[in-house]
């Protein structure tokens, strides 16, 4: 029996796939070579999860892989109508990033409540300025996105005694539906965006939504950049509709050096790193190898994406 061909869309450093030696023919490609290589592949590993090359290459001629795995939680960078309509199974890296992202959100909440950015700025300037900070316990948070990331964020904020409401695609036990969102936002001290990017969520945080916030509220986005109208967020901060914000994801990445977001008062910018802890790439590689072993043995895969919804259903 011929070993299956595994095509890897490369990013540096390469994944550790030593356990698959002798069990798969592993072929590496960059974005430029992807379209030519796709017809020979049984499996595609999108290791470069920042690339949109799959969306461009998939509609071409010839056979297509039976299974595509992306080393990321989001799948909007690879789903195109042709892939969504095909029989190809798509899986993602659910399970790797949730708790690190939740910890990062908690760190941002504490940093903003305790005014740590200004403390560090004053230290650099050698300026002693006593201030009062905010108590976090007893405040209210709304987490938008009821998937694994959103649930991990909610659990972690609750450990800080933050009263937390979770908002999802549909209303169910412990989860509010979209119809409750504006009402919850109007009372929230913290709003965390952790939703997948779909037609329903794209641009959901716009000028109207920021107008619903309390002036004392702060906004955090660890979901997808396109959830937010960045111009509207800048306006909300400038007009003091909200007290502050933190963005770890952006509509266009990397954020260009000339972007006004770098210098926007009240905004914390981080380079899409909330889920990336020491050893995260090894975890991603080990997760894919486990999936590959299941696939090769004909066993059901986990983390299967509903290609119409754009995320892994079930929660």
mmCIF file of C-alpha atoms in Angstrom:
data_model
loop_
_atom_site.group_PDB
_atom_site.id
_atom_site.type_symbol
_atom_site.label_atom_id
_atom_site.label_comp_id
_atom_site.label_asym_id
_atom_site.label_seq_id
_atom_site.Cartn_x
_atom_site.Cartn_y
_atom_site.Cartn_z
ATOM 1 C CA UNK A 1 0.000 0.000 0.000
ATOM 2 C CA UNK A 2 1.338 3.435 -0.959
ATOM 3 C CA UNK A 3 1.934 5.836 1.905
ATOM 4 C CA UNK A 4 -0.422 8.831 1.839
ATOM 5 C CA UNK A 5 1.020 12.155 0.733
ATOM 6 C CA UNK A 6 1.039 14.849 3.386
ATOM 7 C CA UNK A 7 1.491 18.354 1.997
ATOM 8 C CA UNK A 8 2.681 20.980 4.490
ATOM 9 C CA UNK A 9 2.199 24.685 3.836
ATOM 10 C CA UNK A 10 5.388 25.794 5.533
ATOM 11 C CA UNK A 11 6.117 28.380 8.174
ATOM 12 C CA UNK A 12 9.290 28.744 10.189
ATOM 13 C CA UNK A 13 10.022 26.764 12.311
ATOM 14 C CA UNK A 14 8.731 23.630 10.595
ATOM 15 C CA UNK A 15 6.500 21.187 12.507
ATOM 16 C CA UNK A 16 8.073 18.179 14.173
ATOM 17 C CA UNK A 17 6.593 15.232 12.305
ATOM 18 C CA UNK A 18 9.197 12.569 13.076
ATOM 19 C CA UNK A 19 6.573 10.112 14.313
ATOM 20 C CA UNK A 20 5.172 9.996 10.774
ATOM 21 C CA UNK A 21 8.462 8.825 9.212
ATOM 22 C CA UNK A 22 7.776 5.764 7.082
ATOM 23 C CA UNK A 23 4.021 6.286 7.415
ATOM 24 C CA UNK A 24 3.532 9.259 5.104
ATOM 25 C CA UNK A 25 5.251 10.889 2.143
ATOM 26 C CA UNK A 26 5.804 14.408 3.475
ATOM 27 C CA UNK A 27 6.057 17.207 0.920
ATOM 28 C CA UNK A 28 6.751 20.826 1.866
ATOM 29 C CA UNK A 29 5.654 23.886 -0.073
ATOM 30 C CA UNK A 30 5.468 27.642 0.211
ATOM 31 C CA UNK A 31 2.558 29.804 -0.906
ATOM 32 C CA UNK A 32 3.862 30.053 -4.475
ATOM 33 C CA UNK A 33 3.994 26.278 -4.918
ATOM 34 C CA UNK A 34 0.753 25.347 -3.174
ATOM 35 C CA UNK A 35 -1.562 25.328 -6.204
ATOM 36 C CA UNK A 36 0.733 23.005 -8.183
ATOM 37 C CA UNK A 37 1.144 20.610 -5.260
ATOM 38 C CA UNK A 38 -2.488 20.338 -4.125
ATOM 39 C CA UNK A 39 -3.568 17.642 -6.650
ATOM 40 C CA UNK A 40 -0.971 15.159 -5.359
ATOM 41 C CA UNK A 41 -1.868 15.568 -1.672
ATOM 42 C CA UNK A 42 -4.086 13.298 0.405
ATOM 43 C CA UNK A 43 -3.751 15.568 3.442
ATOM 44 C CA UNK A 44 -2.921 19.266 3.718
ATOM 45 C CA UNK A 45 -1.409 20.668 6.905
ATOM 46 C CA UNK A 46 -1.756 24.458 6.963
ATOM 47 C CA UNK A 47 1.164 25.115 9.275
ATOM 48 C CA UNK A 48 1.384 28.707 8.040
ATOM 49 C CA UNK A 49 -1.957 29.677 9.542
ATOM 50 C CA UNK A 50 -1.453 33.359 8.672
ATOM 51 C CA UNK A 51 -1.520 32.573 4.966
ATOM 52 C CA UNK A 52 -4.562 32.989 2.718
ATOM 53 C CA UNK A 53 -2.962 30.860 -0.015
ATOM 54 C CA UNK A 54 -5.427 27.978 0.431
ATOM 55 C CA UNK A 55 -8.385 30.224 -0.408
ATOM 56 C CA UNK A 56 -6.634 31.252 -3.635
ATOM 57 C CA UNK A 57 -5.295 27.837 -4.663
ATOM 58 C CA UNK A 58 -8.213 25.542 -3.793
ATOM 59 C CA UNK A 59 -10.531 26.427 -6.723
ATOM 60 C CA UNK A 60 -7.943 25.200 -9.290
ATOM 61 C CA UNK A 61 -7.949 22.085 -11.444
ATOM 62 C CA UNK A 62 -7.330 18.506 -10.340
ATOM 63 C CA UNK A 63 -7.997 16.391 -7.240
ATOM 64 C CA UNK A 64 -7.989 17.952 -3.795
ATOM 65 C CA UNK A 65 -6.879 16.597 -0.391
ATOM 66 C CA UNK A 66 -9.437 14.565 1.524
ATOM 67 C CA UNK A 67 -8.531 16.283 4.760
ATOM 68 C CA UNK A 68 -7.218 19.762 5.633
ATOM 69 C CA UNK A 69 -5.912 20.650 9.084
ATOM 70 C CA UNK A 70 -5.030 24.186 10.168
ATOM 71 C CA UNK A 71 -2.714 24.824 13.105
ATOM 72 C CA UNK A 72 -5.026 27.563 14.358
ATOM 73 C CA UNK A 73 -8.420 27.957 15.979
ATOM 74 C CA UNK A 74 -9.819 30.196 13.233
ATOM 75 C CA UNK A 75 -10.531 28.825 9.757
ATOM 76 C CA UNK A 76 -11.639 31.972 7.921
ATOM 77 C CA UNK A 77 -8.174 32.264 6.319
ATOM 78 C CA UNK A 78 -8.665 29.042 4.353
ATOM 79 C CA UNK A 79 -12.401 28.526 3.819
ATOM 80 C CA UNK A 80 -13.580 29.435 0.336
ATOM 81 C CA UNK A 81 -16.900 28.462 -1.310
ATOM 82 C CA UNK A 82 -15.283 25.575 -3.207
ATOM 83 C CA UNK A 83 -13.722 24.078 -0.072
ATOM 84 C CA UNK A 84 -16.898 24.619 1.940
ATOM 85 C CA UNK A 85 -18.954 22.785 -0.709
ATOM 86 C CA UNK A 86 -16.503 19.874 -1.065
ATOM 87 C CA UNK A 87 -16.349 16.534 0.764
ATOM 88 C CA UNK A 88 -12.970 17.485 2.265
ATOM 89 C CA UNK A 89 -12.882 17.325 6.060
ATOM 90 C CA UNK A 90 -11.465 20.394 7.819
ATOM 91 C CA UNK A 91 -10.073 20.274 11.364
ATOM 92 C CA UNK A 92 -8.541 22.944 13.572
ATOM 93 C CA UNK A 93 -6.275 23.315 16.601
ATOM 94 C CA UNK A 94 -8.988 23.631 19.191
ATOM 95 C CA UNK A 95 -7.673 22.670 22.626
ATOM 96 C CA UNK A 96 -4.229 24.271 22.389
ATOM 97 C CA UNK A 97 -4.901 27.981 22.817
ATOM 98 C CA UNK A 98 -7.902 28.313 25.134
ATOM 99 C CA UNK A 99 -6.331 28.557 28.583
ATOM 100 C CA UNK A 100 -3.342 30.688 27.506
ATOM 101 C CA UNK A 101 -5.751 33.162 25.881
ATOM 102 C CA UNK A 102 -7.907 33.200 29.018
ATOM 103 C CA UNK A 103 -4.845 33.966 31.135
ATOM 104 C CA UNK A 104 -3.866 36.749 28.740
ATOM 105 C CA UNK A 105 -7.324 38.303 28.982
ATOM 106 C CA UNK A 106 -7.151 38.158 32.779
ATOM 107 C CA UNK A 107 -3.737 39.851 32.626
ATOM 108 C CA UNK A 108 -5.151 42.647 30.449
ATOM 109 C CA UNK A 109 -8.130 43.137 32.763
ATOM 110 C CA UNK A 110 -5.833 43.403 35.782
ATOM 111 C CA UNK A 111 -3.377 45.660 33.934
ATOM 112 C CA UNK A 112 -6.110 48.095 32.939
ATOM 113 C CA UNK A 113 -7.845 48.027 36.322
ATOM 114 C CA UNK A 114 -4.579 48.623 38.150
ATOM 115 C CA UNK A 115 -3.366 51.237 35.635
ATOM 116 C CA UNK A 116 -0.153 49.310 34.981
ATOM 117 C CA UNK A 117 0.588 50.857 31.554
ATOM 118 C CA UNK A 118 0.738 54.314 33.145
ATOM 119 C CA UNK A 119 2.798 53.014 36.068
ATOM 120 C CA UNK A 120 5.429 51.677 33.647
ATOM 121 C CA UNK A 121 5.378 54.922 31.672
ATOM 122 C CA UNK A 122 5.851 56.986 34.832
ATOM 123 C CA UNK A 123 8.692 54.707 35.932
ATOM 124 C CA UNK A 124 10.504 55.271 32.612
ATOM 125 C CA UNK A 125 10.134 59.009 33.201
ATOM 126 C CA UNK A 126 11.247 58.783 36.840
ATOM 127 C CA UNK A 127 8.014 60.395 37.989
ATOM 128 C CA UNK A 128 6.422 59.556 41.364
ATOM 129 C CA UNK A 129 2.650 59.977 41.040
ATOM 130 C CA UNK A 130 0.349 58.308 43.538
ATOM 131 C CA UNK A 131 -2.980 57.149 42.113
ATOM 132 C CA UNK A 132 -5.963 54.992 42.995
ATOM 133 C CA UNK A 133 -6.787 51.861 41.009
ATOM 134 C CA UNK A 134 -9.944 49.870 40.405
ATOM 135 C CA UNK A 135 -11.112 46.817 42.318
ATOM 136 C CA UNK A 136 -11.750 43.934 39.881
ATOM 137 C CA UNK A 137 -13.823 41.707 42.176
ATOM 138 C CA UNK A 138 -17.509 42.444 41.799
ATOM 139 C CA UNK A 139 -17.241 44.025 38.350
ATOM 140 C CA UNK A 140 -19.225 42.733 35.387
ATOM 141 C CA UNK A 141 -17.886 41.158 32.203
ATOM 142 C CA UNK A 142 -19.540 40.100 28.955
ATOM 143 C CA UNK A 143 -17.681 37.478 26.925
ATOM 144 C CA UNK A 144 -18.910 37.319 23.319
ATOM 145 C CA UNK A 145 -18.266 33.852 21.915
ATOM 146 C CA UNK A 146 -19.342 30.714 23.750
ATOM 147 C CA UNK A 147 -16.810 28.302 22.229
ATOM 148 C CA UNK A 148 -13.816 26.861 24.100
ATOM 149 C CA UNK A 149 -11.941 30.173 24.197
ATOM 150 C CA UNK A 150 -14.927 32.120 25.473
ATOM 151 C CA UNK A 151 -15.721 29.515 28.119
ATOM 152 C CA UNK A 152 -12.100 29.469 29.318
ATOM 153 C CA UNK A 153 -12.113 33.271 29.547
ATOM 154 C CA UNK A 154 -15.359 33.193 31.519
ATOM 155 C CA UNK A 155 -13.999 30.596 33.962
ATOM 156 C CA UNK A 156 -10.816 32.566 34.526
ATOM 157 C CA UNK A 157 -12.593 35.882 35.072
ATOM 158 C CA UNK A 158 -14.987 34.219 37.499
ATOM 159 C CA UNK A 159 -11.945 33.081 39.504
ATOM 160 C CA UNK A 160 -11.201 36.806 39.948
ATOM 161 C CA UNK A 161 -14.768 37.209 41.269
ATOM 162 C CA UNK A 162 -15.870 39.014 38.118
ATOM 163 C CA UNK A 163 -19.566 38.469 37.407
ATOM 164 C CA UNK A 164 -19.429 37.097 33.883
ATOM 165 C CA UNK A 165 -22.106 36.613 31.214
ATOM 166 C CA UNK A 166 -21.404 34.449 28.161
ATOM 167 C CA UNK A 167 -23.037 35.290 24.814
ATOM 168 C CA UNK A 168 -23.238 32.752 21.991
ATOM 169 C CA UNK A 169 -24.888 32.133 18.657
ATOM 170 C CA UNK A 170 -28.013 30.765 20.331
ATOM 171 C CA UNK A 171 -29.515 30.999 23.804
ATOM 172 C CA UNK A 172 -29.165 27.926 26.047
ATOM 173 C CA UNK A 173 -28.440 27.020 29.639
ATOM 174 C CA UNK A 174 -25.637 29.265 30.875
ATOM 175 C CA UNK A 175 -25.346 31.114 27.553
ATOM 176 C CA UNK A 176 -27.199 34.223 26.401
ATOM 177 C CA UNK A 177 -28.295 34.626 22.806
ATOM 178 C CA UNK A 178 -27.534 37.611 20.526
ATOM 179 C CA UNK A 179 -30.855 39.190 21.482
ATOM 180 C CA UNK A 180 -29.472 39.852 24.986
ATOM 181 C CA UNK A 181 -26.165 41.368 23.875
ATOM 182 C CA UNK A 182 -26.988 45.088 23.887
ATOM 183 C CA UNK A 183 -28.687 44.844 27.275
ATOM 184 C CA UNK A 184 -25.638 43.107 28.744
ATOM 185 C CA UNK A 185 -23.180 45.504 27.123
ATOM 186 C CA UNK A 186 -24.935 48.472 28.709
ATOM 187 C CA UNK A 187 -24.065 47.141 32.182
ATOM 188 C CA UNK A 188 -20.607 45.674 31.516
ATOM 189 C CA UNK A 189 -17.309 46.903 32.906
ATOM 190 C CA UNK A 190 -15.376 44.525 30.624
ATOM 191 C CA UNK A 191 -16.340 43.310 27.148
ATOM 192 C CA UNK A 192 -14.272 40.478 25.670
ATOM 193 C CA UNK A 193 -14.612 39.482 22.014
ATOM 194 C CA UNK A 194 -13.745 35.802 21.587
ATOM 195 C CA UNK A 195 -16.082 34.839 18.734
ATOM 196 C CA UNK A 196 -15.184 33.147 15.450
ATOM 197 C CA UNK A 197 -15.343 35.233 12.285
ATOM 198 C CA UNK A 198 -18.553 34.468 10.379
ATOM 199 C CA UNK A 199 -20.995 36.473 8.266
ATOM 200 C CA UNK A 200 -22.960 37.176 11.461
ATOM 201 C CA UNK A 201 -19.995 38.376 13.537
ATOM 202 C CA UNK A 202 -17.998 40.359 10.985
ATOM 203 C CA UNK A 203 -17.910 43.997 12.075
ATOM 204 C CA UNK A 204 -20.263 43.356 14.992
ATOM 205 C CA UNK A 205 -18.404 45.831 17.197
ATOM 206 C CA UNK A 206 -19.179 49.006 15.281
ATOM 207 C CA UNK A 207 -20.008 52.596 16.212
ATOM 208 C CA UNK A 208 -23.538 51.683 17.285
ATOM 209 C CA UNK A 209 -22.299 48.890 19.559
ATOM 210 C CA UNK A 210 -19.601 51.038 21.151
ATOM 211 C CA UNK A 211 -22.302 53.636 21.775
ATOM 212 C CA UNK A 212 -24.125 51.107 23.950
ATOM 213 C CA UNK A 213 -21.122 50.666 26.276
ATOM 214 C CA UNK A 214 -20.804 52.436 29.617
ATOM 215 C CA UNK A 215 -18.226 55.274 29.546
ATOM 216 C CA UNK A 216 -16.268 53.321 32.185
ATOM 217 C CA UNK A 217 -16.200 50.073 30.144
ATOM 218 C CA UNK A 218 -13.104 48.552 28.597
ATOM 219 C CA UNK A 219 -12.973 46.345 25.494
ATOM 220 C CA UNK A 220 -10.668 43.399 24.713
ATOM 221 C CA UNK A 221 -10.475 41.542 21.388
ATOM 222 C CA UNK A 222 -8.771 38.135 21.309
ATOM 223 C CA UNK A 223 -11.115 36.692 18.661
ATOM 224 C CA UNK A 224 -10.590 37.830 15.081
ATOM 225 C CA UNK A 225 -9.559 41.287 13.917
ATOM 226 C CA UNK A 226 -12.497 41.696 11.561
ATOM 227 C CA UNK A 227 -14.978 41.434 14.435
ATOM 228 C CA UNK A 228 -14.170 45.079 15.109
ATOM 229 C CA UNK A 229 -14.607 48.239 13.074
ATOM 230 C CA UNK A 230 -11.217 49.657 14.060
ATOM 231 C CA UNK A 231 -12.095 53.180 12.931
ATOM 232 C CA UNK A 232 -15.224 53.072 15.096
ATOM 233 C CA UNK A 233 -13.159 51.851 18.065
ATOM 234 C CA UNK A 234 -10.703 54.710 17.582
ATOM 235 C CA UNK A 235 -13.626 57.125 17.523
ATOM 236 C CA UNK A 236 -15.141 55.613 20.663
ATOM 237 C CA UNK A 237 -11.851 56.043 22.533
ATOM 238 C CA UNK A 238 -11.342 59.592 21.252
ATOM 239 C CA UNK A 239 -14.883 60.603 22.235
ATOM 240 C CA UNK A 240 -14.524 58.817 25.613
ATOM 241 C CA UNK A 241 -17.483 56.568 24.876
ATOM 242 C CA UNK A 242 -15.351 53.853 26.483
ATOM 243 C CA UNK A 243 -12.513 54.032 28.992
ATOM 244 C CA UNK A 244 -9.979 51.822 27.223
ATOM 245 C CA UNK A 245 -9.338 48.848 24.984
ATOM 246 C CA UNK A 246 -6.817 46.121 24.202
ATOM 247 C CA UNK A 247 -6.426 44.481 20.799
ATOM 248 C CA UNK A 248 -4.426 41.314 20.174
ATOM 249 C CA UNK A 249 -5.851 40.769 16.671
ATOM 250 C CA UNK A 250 -6.329 43.170 13.782
ATOM 251 C CA UNK A 251 -8.115 43.404 10.441
ATOM 252 C CA UNK A 252 -4.725 43.464 8.667
ATOM 253 C CA UNK A 253 -1.692 41.767 10.204
ATOM 254 C CA UNK A 254 1.031 42.563 10.890
ATOM 255 C CA UNK A 255 -0.064 46.027 11.965
ATOM 256 C CA UNK A 256 1.894 48.517 9.881
ATOM 257 C CA UNK A 257 4.261 50.946 11.628
ATOM 258 C CA UNK A 258 2.220 53.894 10.314
ATOM 259 C CA UNK A 259 -1.071 52.648 11.764
ATOM 260 C CA UNK A 260 -2.632 55.215 14.122
ATOM 261 C CA UNK A 261 -3.619 52.351 16.431
ATOM 262 C CA UNK A 262 -0.054 52.207 17.788
ATOM 263 C CA UNK A 263 -0.407 55.701 19.212
ATOM 264 C CA UNK A 264 -4.088 55.733 20.131
ATOM 265 C CA UNK A 265 -4.520 56.865 23.765
ATOM 266 C CA UNK A 266 -6.201 54.237 25.923
ATOM 267 C CA UNK A 267 -5.398 51.326 23.583
ATOM 268 C CA UNK A 268 -3.057 48.421 24.370
ATOM 269 C CA UNK A 269 -1.681 46.766 21.208
ATOM 270 C CA UNK A 270 -0.153 43.279 21.169
ATOM 271 C CA UNK A 271 0.988 41.298 18.090
ATOM 272 C CA UNK A 272 -1.472 38.358 17.984
ATOM 273 C CA UNK A 273 0.302 36.547 20.814
ATOM 274 C CA UNK A 274 -2.384 35.895 23.444
ATOM 275 C CA UNK A 275 -2.414 32.119 22.847
ATOM 276 C CA UNK A 276 1.283 31.627 22.171
ATOM 277 C CA UNK A 277 3.073 30.259 25.229
ATOM 278 C CA UNK A 278 6.438 28.481 25.459
ATOM 279 C CA UNK A 279 6.153 25.141 23.623
ATOM 280 C CA UNK A 280 2.957 25.975 21.736
ATOM 281 C CA UNK A 281 4.306 24.875 18.356
ATOM 282 C CA UNK A 282 5.250 21.481 19.780
ATOM 283 C CA UNK A 283 1.698 21.125 21.108
ATOM 284 C CA UNK A 284 0.315 21.957 17.670
ATOM 285 C CA UNK A 285 2.593 19.396 16.010
ATOM 286 C CA UNK A 286 1.708 16.676 18.534
ATOM 287 C CA UNK A 287 -1.988 17.388 18.084
ATOM 288 C CA UNK A 288 -1.697 17.014 14.294
ATOM 289 C CA UNK A 289 0.252 13.753 14.591
ATOM 290 C CA UNK A 290 -2.477 12.357 16.850
ATOM 291 C CA UNK A 291 -5.100 13.377 14.309
ATOM 292 C CA UNK A 292 -3.075 11.876 11.454
ATOM 293 C CA UNK A 293 -2.794 8.553 13.289
ATOM 294 C CA UNK A 294 -6.566 8.503 13.760
ATOM 295 C CA UNK A 295 -7.119 9.400 10.097
ATOM 296 C CA UNK A 296 -4.710 6.715 8.861
ATOM 297 C CA UNK A 297 -6.442 4.118 11.039
ATOM 298 C CA UNK A 298 -9.871 5.096 9.739
ATOM 299 C CA UNK A 299 -10.983 6.374 13.137
ATOM 300 C CA UNK A 300 -13.153 9.502 13.567
ATOM 301 C CA UNK A 301 -11.305 12.790 13.752
ATOM 302 C CA UNK A 302 -11.858 15.322 16.521
ATOM 303 C CA UNK A 303 -12.025 19.107 16.032
ATOM 304 C CA UNK A 304 -14.042 18.725 12.815
ATOM 305 C CA UNK A 305 -15.149 22.137 11.564
ATOM 306 C CA UNK A 306 -18.687 22.766 10.338
ATOM 307 C CA UNK A 307 -17.667 24.413 7.088
ATOM 308 C CA UNK A 308 -20.951 26.285 6.756
ATOM 309 C CA UNK A 309 -20.755 27.772 10.253
ATOM 310 C CA UNK A 310 -16.988 28.258 10.242
ATOM 311 C CA UNK A 311 -16.213 26.630 13.591
ATOM 312 C CA UNK A 312 -16.349 23.346 15.492
ATOM 313 C CA UNK A 313 -19.948 22.903 16.706
ATOM 314 C CA UNK A 314 -21.250 21.122 19.723
ATOM 315 C CA UNK A 315 -20.971 23.642 22.588
#
